[in-house]
Structure formats: C-alpha cells, structure tokens
Tab-separated table of C-alpha atoms in Angstrom:
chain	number	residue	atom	x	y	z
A	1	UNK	CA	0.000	0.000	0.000
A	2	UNK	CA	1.536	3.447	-1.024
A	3	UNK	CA	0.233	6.792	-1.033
A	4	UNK	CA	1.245	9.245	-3.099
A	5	UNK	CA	1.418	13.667	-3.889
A	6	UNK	CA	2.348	15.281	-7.315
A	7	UNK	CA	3.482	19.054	-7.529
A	8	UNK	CA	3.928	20.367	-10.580
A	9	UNK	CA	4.434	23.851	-12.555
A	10	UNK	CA	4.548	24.729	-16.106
A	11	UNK	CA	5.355	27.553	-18.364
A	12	UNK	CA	4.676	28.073	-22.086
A	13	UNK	CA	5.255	30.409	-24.583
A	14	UNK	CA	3.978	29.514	-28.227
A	15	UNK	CA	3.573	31.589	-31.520
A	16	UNK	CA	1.789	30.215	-34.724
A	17	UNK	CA	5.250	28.205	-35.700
A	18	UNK	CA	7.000	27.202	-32.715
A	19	UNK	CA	6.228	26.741	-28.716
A	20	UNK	CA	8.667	26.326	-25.912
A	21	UNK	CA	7.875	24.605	-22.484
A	22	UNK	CA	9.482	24.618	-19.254
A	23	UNK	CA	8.137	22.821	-16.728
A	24	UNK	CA	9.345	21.465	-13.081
A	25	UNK	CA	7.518	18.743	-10.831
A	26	UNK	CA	7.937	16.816	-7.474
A	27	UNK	CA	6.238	13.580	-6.491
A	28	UNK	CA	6.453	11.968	-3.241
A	29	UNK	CA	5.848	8.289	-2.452
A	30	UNK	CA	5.418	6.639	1.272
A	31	UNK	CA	4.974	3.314	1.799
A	32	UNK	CA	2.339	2.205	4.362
A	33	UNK	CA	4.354	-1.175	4.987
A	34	UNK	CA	8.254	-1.867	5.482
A	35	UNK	CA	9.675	-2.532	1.664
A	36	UNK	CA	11.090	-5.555	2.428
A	37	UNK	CA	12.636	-8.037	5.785
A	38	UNK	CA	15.958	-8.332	3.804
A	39	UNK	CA	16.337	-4.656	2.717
A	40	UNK	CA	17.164	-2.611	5.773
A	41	UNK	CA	15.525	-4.489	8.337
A	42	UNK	CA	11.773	-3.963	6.793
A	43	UNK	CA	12.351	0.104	6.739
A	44	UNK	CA	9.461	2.043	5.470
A	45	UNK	CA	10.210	3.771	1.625
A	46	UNK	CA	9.977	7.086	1.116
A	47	UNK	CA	10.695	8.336	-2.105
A	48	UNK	CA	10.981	12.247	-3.631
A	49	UNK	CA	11.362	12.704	-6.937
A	50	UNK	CA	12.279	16.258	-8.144
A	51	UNK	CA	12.695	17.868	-11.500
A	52	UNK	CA	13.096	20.308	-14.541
A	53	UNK	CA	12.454	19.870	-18.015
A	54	UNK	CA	12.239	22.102	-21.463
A	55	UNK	CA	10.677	21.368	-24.653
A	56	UNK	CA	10.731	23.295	-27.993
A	57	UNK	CA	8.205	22.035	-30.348
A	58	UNK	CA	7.924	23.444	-34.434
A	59	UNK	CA	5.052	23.011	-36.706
A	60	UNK	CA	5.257	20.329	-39.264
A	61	UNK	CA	3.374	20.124	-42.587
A	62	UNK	CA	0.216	20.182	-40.845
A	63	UNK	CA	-0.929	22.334	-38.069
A	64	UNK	CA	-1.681	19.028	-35.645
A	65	UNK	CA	2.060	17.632	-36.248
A	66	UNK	CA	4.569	18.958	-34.174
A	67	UNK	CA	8.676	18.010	-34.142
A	68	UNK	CA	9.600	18.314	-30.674
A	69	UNK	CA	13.149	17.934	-28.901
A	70	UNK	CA	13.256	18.455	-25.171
A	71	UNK	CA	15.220	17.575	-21.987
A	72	UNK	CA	14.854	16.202	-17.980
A	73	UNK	CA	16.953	16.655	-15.392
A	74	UNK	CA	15.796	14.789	-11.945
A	75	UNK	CA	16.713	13.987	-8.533
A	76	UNK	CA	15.460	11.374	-6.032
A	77	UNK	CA	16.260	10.852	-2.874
A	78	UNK	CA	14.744	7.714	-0.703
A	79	UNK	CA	15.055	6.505	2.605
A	80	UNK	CA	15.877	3.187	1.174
A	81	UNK	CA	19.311	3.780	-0.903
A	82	UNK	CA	18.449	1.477	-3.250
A	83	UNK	CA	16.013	4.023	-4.689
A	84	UNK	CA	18.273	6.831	-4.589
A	85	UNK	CA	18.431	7.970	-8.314
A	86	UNK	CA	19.582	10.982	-10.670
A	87	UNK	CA	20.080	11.486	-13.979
A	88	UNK	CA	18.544	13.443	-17.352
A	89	UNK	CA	17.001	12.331	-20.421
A	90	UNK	CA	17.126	13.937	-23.950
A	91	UNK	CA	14.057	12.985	-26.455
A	92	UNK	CA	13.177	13.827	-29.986
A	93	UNK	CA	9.873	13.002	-31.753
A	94	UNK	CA	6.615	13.876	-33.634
A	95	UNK	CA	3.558	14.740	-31.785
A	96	UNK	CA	0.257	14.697	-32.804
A	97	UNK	CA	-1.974	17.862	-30.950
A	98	UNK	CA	-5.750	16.921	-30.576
C-alpha cells in the first residue's frame, strides 16, 4: 500500500510556428508497509522525486504535427538507498496535438 502527492508547474510560450515549455515537478511516495525483511531491516520507503524539463516544439506540414526535442533533469532521494536515483534524459519526436 503506497500513497502518493504530485506538484507540478509549467510555463509556455507559443507563436503560430514554434512553442517552448518549461516545466518542473515533485512527487512523493510513502509506503504504508516496510519494503522488504531483507532490505534494511523492513524500513518504510519514502521516495521524492524532483525535477526540470524544457521542450521546444515546431510546426510540421500540418498544423496538428509537431517536431519536438526536449530535456529532464531529476533527482530522487529515498530513505531506502536502493532508490536513490539521478540522472537526465534527452528525447526527440513527432507529436500529434488533438
């Protein structure tokens, strides 16, 4: 059993060719149970997850089609170390707008 809170903020600025996103978010996770007997002594998880991202997105042939590139960077920090994480991502795609 886990319960669970998401924060989260974003920013946009967008013109009829091109929009750029920044955005930041937190989530927390707590564990209602220890994780596990063999994993420090059945201690209870809590996990925080913070981070930033940016996207720029351009119009494609049509006006629903969208190139996007964009970027993470995140941080998590757990009472359990084995969860402790951080790291960034880099994406490019096509997105379809509905």
């Amino acid at each position: 059993d886990q319960a669970r809170a998401d924060l989260g903020a974003a920013l946009s600025w967008e013109t009829s060719l091109q929009r750029v996103r920044l955005q930041w978010f937190t989530t927390v996770n707590s564990d209602s149970k220890g994780y596990n007997l063999l994993i420090q002594n059945d201690k209870k998880r809590l996990v925080a997850r913070h981070g930033v991202g940016i996207e720029y997105a351009f119009k494609g042939a049509s006006k629903d089609l969208e190139w996007l590139i964009g970027g993470e960077r995140y941080r998590q920090q757990s009472s359990l170390t084995l969860f402790t994480a951080e790291g960034w991502s880099v994406g490019a795609g096509l997105k379809k707008r509905f």
